[in-house]
């Protein structure tokens, strides 16, 4: 009998020990995240002020700012979102609602799964060879935006499909029973009901695109840029201009990379400042996505 | 039998309104128009889905086209067996091995960190943690993979490297160890999230069977749940490997930019990805051998990740079919 009790005690101890190990391992990630944020805050907070946000980069660390790079990031994101969202959502709708089970569909599905695993820098090489030199789009905002759009396309497609999949079949059947055509079902029922899930995926995809550095370096984004792209609004008719699409650009992560690889400690402080802006935007986007997901989950009970 | 014509009437009316049911009558103009519209939309949606195939064709085509001119100049044998990689020097040498060892060492360091920790976290979250803890910890961990990699590079160089220098005196500022460790922490959530999903998909009855035999939680987790979820877990490992091989900014910032044929993680060395970044930062003329060399490096990287992606895809397919 004492043997029995000893075994039980031993097994309980095993569970207890693993519990501790599990918590420790979980903490490794959380603590690192905390250390990273504190490190950035301690180094970069001193640099974060209005002048930093509204100054061009400079040879002098104290005068350098991130104006051209955050404007660049904003413009690139605009092109990326305008390309990836319609393309990705349409593709998701096709695969989930229209596609028949045949080899073409199969090919597309395998292809998307594979694209999701291609390293981002490979997209940069593709854009360099194809967009920059074959299609002659140059090292422009347009090329950069398209590159990142291709990169996040699989994420948007997968998110759209998952959102559509959660809608019960009964909704579709009810709409068909009332005489809806396929597109009417999609347009009036499936799209609105899946909006929450799709938005979550889109925001997460964009937050990833904002931090992407390697593909944009590869296509030849500039690391030092002391001017802004032309304004999208002009004083002469037709008042709108797409000149900015052809402008050279820099983005926040590239600016940060440029500063962090300098030996001068003053520039490293600038890098921390830029990193702080970058990470706040990323975490904010992720928080919004989590919030939307949470609210959708709570609100919808099929 | 006389009711039949009366019954047919509403059906025929419905068909005239364009509500389906082919009745043999000539379809009205509105019906045909709406059919054309429907088909048009379907074709548009199909083209959107097919654009992903076009992207793959673009990637493979560009890599092959640009590296073809490279391999016309450099023999495959020199490329794969040469031990010096100096494509930008006056007398260039094109042996990719130093870049491959750099990639392998940083990847292995990252995996040594990420696989054990990620697996333990997955087991803990799936089998031990109360659901309230899991609901908070899982999204928090996933934030780890949301942090931009250039920020991780900064962290590796400015925080991890000085920290490791205290442990290993003489460690240079740029080294593969700190880059690998930080990369490993970054990919923990890839391992833990996917593995946890796989383990939670294991039916409860298997666990209950083990408990009934007198097993405790940890034995059940290791001897029953882990093997049952193995293909999903291995798929998550493979995703982690593929991420680590393709990771760019952390190694470009913290591991150094010099090609270095070594297996010692304490040394600085360039990876394939870091080399591509380094060359892209300069201003290389289109069509020069240096320009082509980044595509040759890209092909190597693409093939390495492709192998792991295909493996992972096969495993995920299998994992879906088990239960």
Coordinates of C-alpha atoms in Angstrom, one line a residue:
Chain A
X1 CA 0.0 0.0 0.0
X2 CA 2.8 2.4 0.8
X3 CA 4.3 1.6 -2.7
X4 CA 1.0 2.6 -4.2
X5 CA 1.0 5.9 -2.4
X6 CA 4.5 6.5 -3.3
X7 CA 3.7 6.0 -7.0
X8 CA 0.8 8.4 -6.8
X9 CA 2.9 11.0 -5.1
X10 CA 5.6 10.6 -7.7
X11 CA 3.1 11.0 -10.6
X12 CA 1.6 14.1 -9.0
X13 CA 5.1 15.5 -8.6
X14 CA 5.8 14.9 -12.3
X15 CA 2.7 16.8 -13.2
X16 CA 3.6 19.6 -10.9
X17 CA 7.1 19.9 -12.3
X18 CA 5.9 20.0 -15.8
X19 CA 3.4 22.7 -14.9
X20 CA 6.3 24.8 -13.7
X21 CA 8.4 24.0 -16.8
X22 CA 5.4 24.9 -19.0
X23 CA 4.9 28.2 -17.3
X24 CA 8.6 29.0 -17.6
X25 CA 8.7 28.3 -21.3
X26 CA 5.6 30.4 -21.9
X27 CA 7.3 33.2 -20.0
X28 CA 10.4 33.0 -22.2
X29 CA 8.3 34.5 -25.0
X30 CA 6.4 37.0 -22.9
X31 CA 9.5 38.2 -21.1
X32 CA 11.4 38.6 -24.4
X33 CA 8.5 40.7 -25.7
X34 CA 8.6 42.8 -22.5
X35 CA 12.4 43.1 -22.7
X36 CA 12.2 44.2 -26.3
X37 CA 9.6 46.8 -25.6
X38 CA 11.5 48.2 -22.6
X39 CA 14.8 48.2 -24.5
X40 CA 13.2 50.2 -27.3
X41 CA 11.4 52.5 -24.9
X42 CA 14.6 53.2 -22.9
X43 CA 16.7 53.9 -26.0
X44 CA 14.2 55.6 -28.2
X45 CA 11.7 57.5 -26.1
X46 CA 14.1 60.5 -25.8
X47 CA 14.2 60.9 -29.6
X48 CA 10.4 60.7 -30.0
X49 CA 9.1 64.2 -30.5
X50 CA 7.4 66.3 -33.1
X51 CA 10.6 67.4 -34.8
X52 CA 11.7 63.7 -35.2
X53 CA 8.4 63.0 -37.0
X54 CA 8.6 66.1 -39.2
X55 CA 12.2 66.1 -40.2
X56 CA 14.0 64.5 -43.2
X57 CA 16.9 62.1 -42.6
X58 CA 20.2 63.9 -42.1
X59 CA 24.0 63.3 -41.8
X60 CA 23.7 64.7 -38.3
X61 CA 21.9 62.2 -35.9
X62 CA 20.4 64.9 -33.8
X63 CA 18.7 66.6 -36.7
X64 CA 17.5 63.4 -38.5
X65 CA 13.9 62.5 -38.6
X66 CA 11.5 60.0 -40.2
X67 CA 9.2 62.3 -42.2
X68 CA 10.0 60.8 -45.6
X69 CA 9.9 57.2 -44.4
X70 CA 6.5 57.3 -42.6
X71 CA 5.0 59.1 -45.6
X72 CA 6.6 56.3 -47.8
X73 CA 5.1 53.6 -45.5
X74 CA 1.7 55.2 -45.7
X75 CA 1.7 55.4 -49.5
X76 CA 3.1 51.9 -50.0
X77 CA 0.4 50.6 -47.6
X78 CA -2.3 52.4 -49.7
X79 CA -1.1 50.7 -52.9
X80 CA -0.8 47.3 -51.1
X81 CA -4.3 47.5 -49.6
X82 CA -5.9 48.6 -52.8
X83 CA -4.4 45.7 -54.6
X84 CA -4.3 42.9 -52.1
X85 CA -7.8 43.4 -50.6
X86 CA -10.0 43.2 -53.8
X87 CA -7.8 40.5 -55.3
X88 CA -7.5 38.4 -52.1
X89 CA -11.2 38.6 -51.1
X90 CA -12.3 37.8 -54.7
X91 CA -10.0 34.8 -54.8
X92 CA -11.2 33.7 -51.4
X93 CA -14.9 33.9 -52.6
X94 CA -14.1 32.0 -55.7
X95 CA -12.3 29.2 -54.0
X96 CA -14.9 28.9 -51.2
X97 CA -18.2 29.4 -53.1
X98 CA -17.6 28.9 -56.8
X99 CA -14.8 26.5 -57.4
X100 CA -15.6 23.0 -58.5
X101 CA -13.4 20.1 -57.3
X102 CA -11.1 19.7 -60.2
X103 CA -7.4 19.9 -61.0
X104 CA -7.4 23.7 -61.6
X105 CA -8.8 24.3 -58.2
X106 CA -6.4 21.8 -56.7
X107 CA -3.5 23.6 -58.4
X108 CA -4.6 27.0 -57.1
X109 CA -4.9 25.6 -53.6
X110 CA -1.5 23.9 -53.5
X111 CA -0.1 27.0 -55.0
X112 CA -1.5 29.3 -52.4
X113 CA -0.3 27.0 -49.6
X114 CA 3.2 27.1 -51.2
X115 CA 3.2 30.9 -51.7
X116 CA 2.5 31.4 -48.0
X117 CA 5.8 29.7 -47.3
X118 CA 8.0 31.5 -49.8
X119 CA 10.5 33.8 -48.0
X120 CA 9.6 37.5 -48.4
X121 CA 13.0 38.3 -49.9
X122 CA 12.2 36.0 -52.9
X123 CA 9.2 38.2 -53.6
X124 CA 11.6 41.1 -53.7
X125 CA 13.8 39.3 -56.2
X126 CA 10.8 38.6 -58.3
X127 CA 9.7 42.2 -58.2
X128 CA 13.3 43.4 -59.0
X129 CA 13.5 41.2 -62.1
X130 CA 9.9 41.4 -63.3
X131 CA 8.3 44.7 -62.1
X132 CA 11.4 46.9 -62.0
X133 CA 13.2 45.7 -65.1
X134 CA 10.8 43.8 -67.4
X135 CA 7.7 45.9 -66.8
X136 CA 9.8 49.1 -66.3
X137 CA 7.9 50.3 -63.3
X138 CA 11.1 51.5 -61.8
X139 CA 12.1 51.5 -58.1
X140 CA 8.8 53.3 -57.3
X141 CA 6.0 53.4 -54.8
X142 CA 3.9 51.4 -57.2
X143 CA 6.5 48.6 -57.4
X144 CA 6.9 48.5 -53.6
X145 CA 3.2 48.5 -53.0
X146 CA 2.6 45.7 -55.6
X147 CA 5.4 43.6 -54.1
X148 CA 4.0 43.7 -50.6
X149 CA 0.5 43.1 -52.1
X150 CA 1.7 39.8 -53.7
X151 CA 3.4 38.9 -50.4
X152 CA 0.2 39.3 -48.2
X153 CA -2.2 37.9 -50.9
X154 CA -2.2 34.4 -49.4
X155 CA -2.9 35.7 -45.9
X156 CA -5.9 37.7 -47.2
X157 CA -7.2 34.7 -49.3
X158 CA -6.9 32.3 -46.3
X159 CA -8.6 34.7 -43.9
X160 CA -11.5 35.3 -46.4
X161 CA -12.0 31.6 -46.9
X162 CA -12.0 30.9 -43.1
X163 CA -14.5 33.7 -42.5
X164 CA -16.8 32.3 -45.3
X165 CA -16.5 28.8 -43.9
X166 CA -18.0 29.8 -40.6
X167 CA -21.3 30.9 -42.2
X168 CA -23.7 28.0 -41.9
X169 CA -24.9 26.3 -45.0
X170 CA -28.5 27.1 -44.1
X171 CA -28.0 30.8 -44.8
X172 CA -27.1 30.1 -48.4
X173 CA -29.9 27.6 -48.8
X174 CA -32.4 30.1 -47.4
X175 CA -31.3 32.8 -49.9
X176 CA -31.4 30.4 -52.8
X177 CA -34.9 29.2 -51.7
X178 CA -36.0 32.9 -52.1
X179 CA -34.7 32.9 -55.6
X180 CA -31.4 34.6 -55.1
X181 CA -28.7 34.0 -57.7
X182 CA -25.2 32.9 -56.6
X183 CA -23.8 36.5 -56.8
X184 CA -26.8 37.8 -54.8
X185 CA -26.1 35.3 -52.1
X186 CA -22.5 36.3 -52.0
X187 CA -23.2 40.1 -52.2
X188 CA -26.1 40.4 -49.8
X189 CA -25.4 37.6 -47.3
X190 CA -22.0 36.0 -47.3
X191 CA -19.9 39.2 -47.7
X192 CA -21.6 41.2 -44.9
X193 CA -21.7 38.2 -42.5
X194 CA -18.0 37.4 -43.1
X195 CA -16.9 41.0 -42.9
X196 CA -15.6 40.7 -39.3
X197 CA -13.4 37.7 -40.0
X198 CA -12.1 39.1 -43.3
X199 CA -11.3 42.5 -41.7
X200 CA -9.3 40.8 -39.0
X201 CA -7.3 38.9 -41.6
X202 CA -6.7 42.0 -43.7
X203 CA -5.5 44.1 -40.8
X204 CA -3.1 41.4 -39.6
X205 CA -1.8 41.1 -43.2
X206 CA -1.3 44.8 -43.4
X207 CA 0.5 44.9 -40.1
X208 CA 2.8 42.3 -41.5
X209 CA 3.4 44.3 -44.6
X210 CA 4.2 47.5 -42.6
X211 CA 7.2 45.7 -41.0
X212 CA 8.5 44.1 -44.1
X213 CA 11.9 45.3 -45.0
X214 CA 13.8 42.8 -47.1
X215 CA 11.7 42.7 -50.2
X216 CA 11.7 46.5 -50.4
X217 CA 15.5 46.7 -50.0
X218 CA 15.8 44.1 -52.8
X219 CA 13.8 46.2 -55.3
X220 CA 16.1 49.1 -54.5
X221 CA 14.2 51.4 -52.1
X222 CA 16.4 54.2 -51.1
X223 CA 17.9 54.5 -47.6
X224 CA 18.4 58.2 -47.7
X225 CA 15.6 60.3 -49.1
X226 CA 15.2 64.0 -48.4
X227 CA 12.1 64.9 -50.3
X228 CA 8.4 63.9 -50.3
X229 CA 6.6 62.3 -53.2
X230 CA 4.4 64.7 -55.2
X231 CA 1.0 65.4 -53.6
X232 CA -2.0 63.4 -54.9
X233 CA -4.0 66.6 -55.1
X234 CA -3.0 69.4 -57.5
X235 CA -4.2 73.0 -58.1
X236 CA -4.8 72.4 -61.8
X237 CA -7.6 70.3 -63.2
X238 CA -8.1 67.3 -63.0
X239 CA -7.0 68.1 -59.4
X240 CA -5.9 64.5 -58.8
X241 CA -2.4 63.3 -59.7
X242 CA -0.9 59.8 -59.7
X243 CA 2.6 61.1 -60.0
X244 CA 3.4 59.9 -56.5
X245 CA 3.1 56.3 -57.8
X246 CA 6.3 56.8 -59.7
X247 CA 8.2 58.4 -57.0
X248 CA 11.2 56.8 -55.3
X249 CA 10.6 56.0 -51.6
X250 CA 11.9 54.9 -48.3
X251 CA 9.9 53.2 -45.6
X252 CA 10.1 53.1 -41.8
X253 CA 11.8 49.7 -41.4
X254 CA 14.4 50.6 -44.0
X255 CA 15.1 53.8 -42.3
X256 CA 15.5 51.9 -39.0
X257 CA 17.8 49.3 -40.7
X258 CA 19.9 52.1 -42.1
X259 CA 20.4 53.7 -38.7
X260 CA 20.9 50.5 -36.8
X261 CA 23.8 49.4 -39.0
X262 CA 25.8 52.5 -38.3
X263 CA 28.5 52.4 -35.6
X264 CA 27.6 55.8 -34.3
X265 CA 25.6 55.4 -31.1
X266 CA 23.6 58.5 -31.8
X267 CA 22.1 57.0 -34.9
X268 CA 21.3 53.8 -33.0
X269 CA 19.1 56.0 -30.7
X270 CA 17.4 57.2 -33.8
X271 CA 16.8 53.6 -34.9
X272 CA 15.2 52.9 -31.6
X273 CA 12.9 55.9 -32.1
X274 CA 11.9 54.7 -35.6
X275 CA 11.5 51.2 -34.2
X276 CA 9.2 52.5 -31.5
X277 CA 6.9 54.2 -34.0
X278 CA 6.9 51.0 -36.1
X279 CA 6.1 48.7 -33.2
X280 CA 3.4 50.9 -31.8
X281 CA 1.7 51.0 -35.2
X282 CA 2.0 47.2 -35.6
X283 CA 0.8 46.4 -32.1
X284 CA -2.1 48.9 -32.5
X285 CA -3.2 47.2 -35.7
X286 CA -3.0 43.8 -34.1
X287 CA -5.0 45.0 -31.1
X288 CA -7.7 46.3 -33.4
X289 CA -7.7 42.9 -35.2
X290 CA -8.0 41.0 -31.9
X291 CA -10.8 43.3 -30.8
X292 CA -12.8 42.8 -34.0
X293 CA -12.3 39.1 -33.8
X294 CA -13.4 39.1 -30.2
X295 CA -16.5 41.2 -30.9
X296 CA -17.5 39.1 -33.9
X297 CA -17.2 35.9 -31.9
X298 CA -19.4 37.3 -29.2
X299 CA -22.0 38.9 -31.4
X300 CA -22.7 36.1 -33.9
X301 CA -24.4 33.0 -32.6
X302 CA -25.6 31.0 -35.5
Chain B
X1 CA -55.1 14.1 -63.1
X2 CA -56.9 17.3 -64.0
X3 CA -55.0 19.3 -61.3
X4 CA -51.7 19.0 -63.2
X5 CA -52.1 22.0 -65.5
X6 CA -53.2 24.1 -62.6
X7 CA -50.1 23.1 -60.7
X8 CA -47.8 23.8 -63.6
X9 CA -48.9 27.4 -63.8
X10 CA -47.0 28.9 -60.8
X11 CA -43.8 27.0 -61.8
X12 CA -44.0 28.4 -65.4
X13 CA -44.5 31.9 -64.0
X14 CA -41.5 31.5 -61.7
X15 CA -39.4 30.4 -64.7
X16 CA -40.5 33.5 -66.6
X17 CA -39.4 35.7 -63.8
X18 CA -35.9 34.3 -64.1
X19 CA -36.0 32.1 -61.1
X20 CA -34.4 29.0 -62.6
X21 CA -36.3 25.7 -63.4
X22 CA -35.8 25.3 -67.2
X23 CA -39.3 25.0 -68.5
X24 CA -38.6 24.6 -72.2
X25 CA -39.8 28.2 -73.0
X26 CA -37.4 30.6 -74.6
X27 CA -35.6 32.4 -71.8
X28 CA -36.5 36.1 -71.4
X29 CA -34.0 38.9 -72.1
X30 CA -33.6 39.7 -68.4
X31 CA -32.9 36.1 -67.6
X32 CA -30.2 35.9 -70.2
X33 CA -28.7 39.2 -69.0
X34 CA -28.6 38.0 -65.4
X35 CA -27.0 34.8 -66.6
X36 CA -24.3 36.7 -68.5
X37 CA -23.7 38.9 -65.4
X38 CA -23.4 35.9 -63.2
X39 CA -20.9 34.2 -65.6
X40 CA -19.0 37.5 -65.9
X41 CA -18.6 37.8 -62.1
X42 CA -17.6 34.1 -61.8
X43 CA -14.9 34.6 -64.5
X44 CA -13.6 37.7 -62.7
X45 CA -13.4 35.9 -59.4
X46 CA -11.7 33.0 -61.0
X47 CA -9.1 35.4 -62.5
X48 CA -8.4 36.8 -59.0
X49 CA -7.9 33.3 -57.7
X50 CA -5.7 32.4 -60.7
X51 CA -3.5 35.5 -60.1
X52 CA -1.8 33.6 -57.3
X53 CA -0.7 31.0 -59.9
X54 CA 0.6 33.9 -62.0
X55 CA 2.6 35.2 -59.1
X56 CA 4.3 31.8 -58.6
X57 CA 5.0 31.6 -62.4
X58 CA 6.5 35.1 -62.0
X59 CA 8.7 34.0 -59.1
X60 CA 9.9 30.8 -60.7
X61 CA 10.3 32.4 -64.2
X62 CA 12.3 35.4 -62.9
X63 CA 14.5 33.3 -60.7
X64 CA 15.2 30.8 -63.6
X65 CA 15.6 33.5 -66.2
X66 CA 18.1 35.7 -64.3
X67 CA 20.1 32.8 -62.8
X68 CA 20.3 31.1 -66.3
X69 CA 22.7 33.9 -67.4
X70 CA 24.6 33.4 -64.1
X71 CA 25.0 29.7 -64.6
X72 CA 26.1 30.3 -68.2
X73 CA 29.1 32.1 -66.6
X74 CA 29.7 30.0 -63.5
X75 CA 29.6 26.2 -63.6
X76 CA 27.2 24.4 -61.3
X77 CA 30.1 22.5 -59.9
X78 CA 32.0 25.6 -58.8
X79 CA 28.8 27.0 -57.4
X80 CA 28.0 24.0 -55.3
X81 CA 31.5 23.0 -54.2
X82 CA 33.5 26.2 -54.1
X83 CA 34.4 27.4 -50.7
X84 CA 34.8 31.1 -51.4
X85 CA 32.0 33.5 -52.2
X86 CA 33.3 36.9 -53.4
X87 CA 31.1 37.8 -56.4
X88 CA 31.8 41.5 -56.0
X89 CA 35.6 41.3 -55.9
X90 CA 37.9 42.1 -58.8
X91 CA 38.6 38.3 -59.2
X92 CA 35.2 36.9 -58.2
X93 CA 34.7 33.4 -56.8
X94 CA 31.3 31.8 -56.7
X95 CA 31.2 29.0 -54.2
X96 CA 27.8 29.2 -52.3
X97 CA 28.9 26.9 -49.5
X98 CA 29.9 29.7 -47.0
X99 CA 26.4 31.2 -47.4
X100 CA 24.8 27.8 -47.0
X101 CA 26.7 27.1 -43.8
X102 CA 25.8 30.6 -42.5
X103 CA 22.1 29.9 -43.2
X104 CA 22.3 26.4 -41.7
X105 CA 24.0 27.5 -38.5
X106 CA 21.6 30.3 -37.8
X107 CA 18.7 28.0 -38.6
X108 CA 19.9 25.3 -36.3
X109 CA 20.5 27.8 -33.4
X110 CA 17.0 29.1 -33.9
X111 CA 15.5 25.6 -34.0
X112 CA 17.4 24.6 -30.8
X113 CA 15.6 27.5 -29.1
X114 CA 12.2 27.3 -30.8
X115 CA 11.4 23.6 -31.1
X116 CA 11.8 22.5 -27.4
X117 CA 10.3 25.7 -26.0
X118 CA 7.5 25.8 -28.6
X119 CA 6.6 22.1 -28.0
X120 CA 6.5 22.5 -24.2
X121 CA 4.4 25.6 -24.5
X122 CA 2.0 23.7 -26.8
X123 CA 1.7 20.8 -24.4
X124 CA 1.3 23.2 -21.5
X125 CA -1.4 25.2 -23.2
X126 CA -3.3 22.2 -24.6
X127 CA -3.1 19.8 -21.7
X128 CA -2.3 21.8 -18.5
X129 CA -3.3 25.4 -18.6
X130 CA -6.8 26.4 -17.6
X131 CA -8.8 27.8 -20.6
X132 CA -8.7 31.4 -19.1
X133 CA -4.9 31.3 -19.2
X134 CA -4.9 29.9 -22.7
X135 CA -7.2 32.6 -24.0
X136 CA -4.8 35.3 -22.8
X137 CA -1.4 33.6 -23.4
X138 CA -2.1 32.4 -27.0
X139 CA -2.7 35.9 -28.5
X140 CA 0.1 37.4 -26.4
X141 CA 2.5 34.8 -27.8
X142 CA 1.2 35.4 -31.3
X143 CA 2.2 39.1 -30.9
X144 CA 5.8 37.7 -30.9
X145 CA 5.4 36.9 -34.6
X146 CA 3.8 40.3 -35.3
X147 CA 6.8 42.3 -34.3
X148 CA 8.7 43.5 -37.4
X149 CA 11.8 41.5 -38.0
X150 CA 13.9 44.7 -38.3
X151 CA 13.0 45.4 -34.7
X152 CA 14.2 41.9 -33.7
X153 CA 17.4 42.6 -35.5
X154 CA 17.9 45.7 -33.4
X155 CA 17.1 43.7 -30.3
X156 CA 19.6 41.0 -31.3
X157 CA 22.4 43.5 -31.9
X158 CA 21.8 45.9 -29.1
X159 CA 20.4 43.6 -26.3
X160 CA 21.1 39.9 -27.0
X161 CA 24.6 40.3 -28.2
X162 CA 25.9 42.3 -25.2
X163 CA 24.0 39.8 -22.9
X164 CA 25.6 36.8 -24.5
X165 CA 29.0 38.5 -24.5
X166 CA 28.8 38.3 -20.7
X167 CA 28.2 34.5 -20.9
X168 CA 30.8 33.9 -23.6
X169 CA 33.7 36.4 -23.2
X170 CA 35.3 37.2 -26.5
X171 CA 32.1 36.9 -28.5
X172 CA 32.2 39.4 -31.4
X173 CA 29.5 42.1 -31.6
X174 CA 28.2 40.5 -34.8
X175 CA 27.7 36.7 -34.4
X176 CA 25.3 34.0 -35.5
X177 CA 24.5 33.0 -32.0
X178 CA 22.6 36.1 -30.9
X179 CA 20.8 36.3 -34.3
X180 CA 19.8 32.7 -34.1
X181 CA 18.6 32.9 -30.5
X182 CA 16.4 35.9 -31.3
X183 CA 15.1 34.3 -34.5
X184 CA 14.3 31.2 -32.4
X185 CA 12.2 33.3 -30.0
X186 CA 10.4 34.9 -32.9
X187 CA 9.3 31.5 -34.3
X188 CA 8.2 30.0 -31.0
X189 CA 4.6 31.0 -31.7
X190 CA 4.7 29.3 -35.1
X191 CA 5.5 26.0 -33.3
X192 CA 3.4 26.5 -30.3
X193 CA 0.2 27.7 -32.0
X194 CA 0.1 25.0 -34.7
X195 CA 1.2 22.2 -32.4
X196 CA -1.4 23.2 -29.9
X197 CA -4.1 23.1 -32.6
X198 CA -3.0 19.7 -33.6
X199 CA -3.0 18.4 -30.0
X200 CA -6.4 19.8 -29.3
X201 CA -7.7 18.0 -32.3
X202 CA -6.9 14.7 -30.7
X203 CA -10.2 13.2 -29.4
X204 CA -10.9 13.4 -25.7
X205 CA -11.6 9.7 -25.6
X206 CA -7.9 8.9 -26.1
X207 CA -6.9 10.9 -23.1
X208 CA -9.7 9.4 -21.0
X209 CA -8.5 5.9 -22.0
X210 CA -5.0 6.8 -20.7
X211 CA -6.4 8.3 -17.5
X212 CA -8.5 5.2 -16.9
X213 CA -5.3 3.2 -17.1
X214 CA -3.8 5.3 -14.3
X215 CA -1.6 7.6 -16.4
X216 CA -1.1 11.2 -15.1
X217 CA -1.4 14.3 -17.3
X218 CA 2.2 14.5 -18.4
X219 CA 2.4 10.8 -19.3
X220 CA -0.8 11.1 -21.2
X221 CA 0.5 14.2 -23.0
X222 CA 3.8 12.6 -24.0
X223 CA 2.8 9.0 -24.7
X224 CA -0.7 9.5 -26.1
X225 CA -1.5 13.0 -27.3
X226 CA 1.9 13.9 -28.7
X227 CA 2.2 10.8 -30.9
X228 CA -1.4 11.1 -32.0
X229 CA -0.9 14.7 -33.1
X230 CA 2.6 14.0 -34.5
X231 CA 2.0 14.8 -38.1
X232 CA 0.5 18.2 -37.2
X233 CA 3.3 18.9 -34.8
X234 CA 6.0 17.9 -37.3
X235 CA 4.2 20.2 -39.9
X236 CA 4.6 23.1 -37.4
X237 CA 8.4 22.2 -37.0
X238 CA 8.8 22.3 -40.8
X239 CA 7.1 25.6 -41.0
X240 CA 9.5 26.9 -38.4
X241 CA 12.5 25.5 -40.4
X242 CA 11.3 27.2 -43.5
X243 CA 10.8 30.5 -41.7
X244 CA 14.2 30.3 -40.2
X245 CA 15.9 29.6 -43.5
X246 CA 14.1 32.5 -45.2
X247 CA 14.5 35.0 -42.3
X248 CA 16.4 38.0 -43.5
X249 CA 16.6 41.2 -41.4
X250 CA 17.6 39.6 -38.1
X251 CA 20.6 37.9 -39.6
X252 CA 21.5 40.8 -41.9
X253 CA 21.7 43.1 -38.9
X254 CA 23.1 40.9 -36.2
X255 CA 25.0 38.0 -37.8
X256 CA 27.4 40.1 -39.9
X257 CA 27.8 40.5 -43.7
X258 CA 31.0 38.5 -44.4
X259 CA 30.7 35.1 -46.0
X260 CA 32.4 32.8 -43.6
X261 CA 32.7 29.0 -44.0
X262 CA 32.3 27.9 -40.4
X263 CA 30.0 25.8 -38.2
X264 CA 30.8 27.8 -35.1
X265 CA 27.8 29.9 -34.1
X266 CA 30.0 32.3 -32.1
X267 CA 31.5 33.6 -35.3
X268 CA 30.0 36.2 -37.6
X269 CA 28.9 35.0 -41.0
X270 CA 26.6 36.0 -43.8
X271 CA 23.5 33.9 -44.8
X272 CA 22.0 33.6 -48.2
X273 CA 19.4 36.2 -47.4
X274 CA 21.9 38.6 -45.8
X275 CA 24.0 38.5 -49.0
X276 CA 21.0 39.4 -51.1
X277 CA 20.3 42.4 -48.8
X278 CA 23.9 43.5 -48.8
X279 CA 24.1 43.5 -52.6
X280 CA 20.7 45.2 -53.0
X281 CA 21.9 48.0 -50.8
X282 CA 24.6 48.8 -53.2
X283 CA 24.0 50.1 -56.7
X284 CA 24.7 47.2 -59.0
X285 CA 24.1 47.7 -62.7
X286 CA 21.3 45.5 -64.1
X287 CA 22.7 42.5 -65.9
X288 CA 26.1 42.5 -64.2
X289 CA 27.4 39.2 -62.7
X290 CA 26.9 40.6 -59.2
X291 CA 23.3 41.4 -60.0
X292 CA 22.8 37.8 -61.4
X293 CA 24.5 36.3 -58.3
X294 CA 21.7 37.4 -56.0
X295 CA 19.2 35.5 -58.2
X296 CA 21.5 32.4 -58.1
X297 CA 21.5 32.8 -54.3
X298 CA 17.7 33.3 -54.5
X299 CA 17.2 30.1 -56.4
X300 CA 19.2 28.2 -53.8
X301 CA 17.1 29.7 -51.0
X302 CA 13.8 29.0 -52.9
X303 CA 14.6 25.4 -53.5
X304 CA 15.6 24.9 -49.9
X305 CA 12.3 26.3 -48.6
X306 CA 10.3 24.7 -51.3
X307 CA 11.4 21.2 -50.2
X308 CA 10.3 22.0 -46.6
X309 CA 7.0 23.6 -47.8
X310 CA 6.0 20.6 -49.8
X311 CA 6.9 18.2 -46.9
X312 CA 4.8 20.4 -44.6
X313 CA 1.9 20.4 -47.1
X314 CA 1.9 16.6 -47.4
X315 CA 1.9 16.3 -43.6
X316 CA -0.9 18.7 -43.1
X317 CA -3.0 16.9 -45.6
X318 CA -2.4 13.7 -43.7
X319 CA -3.1 15.3 -40.3
X320 CA -6.4 16.5 -41.5
X321 CA -7.5 13.0 -42.6
X322 CA -6.7 11.2 -39.4
X323 CA -9.8 12.1 -37.3

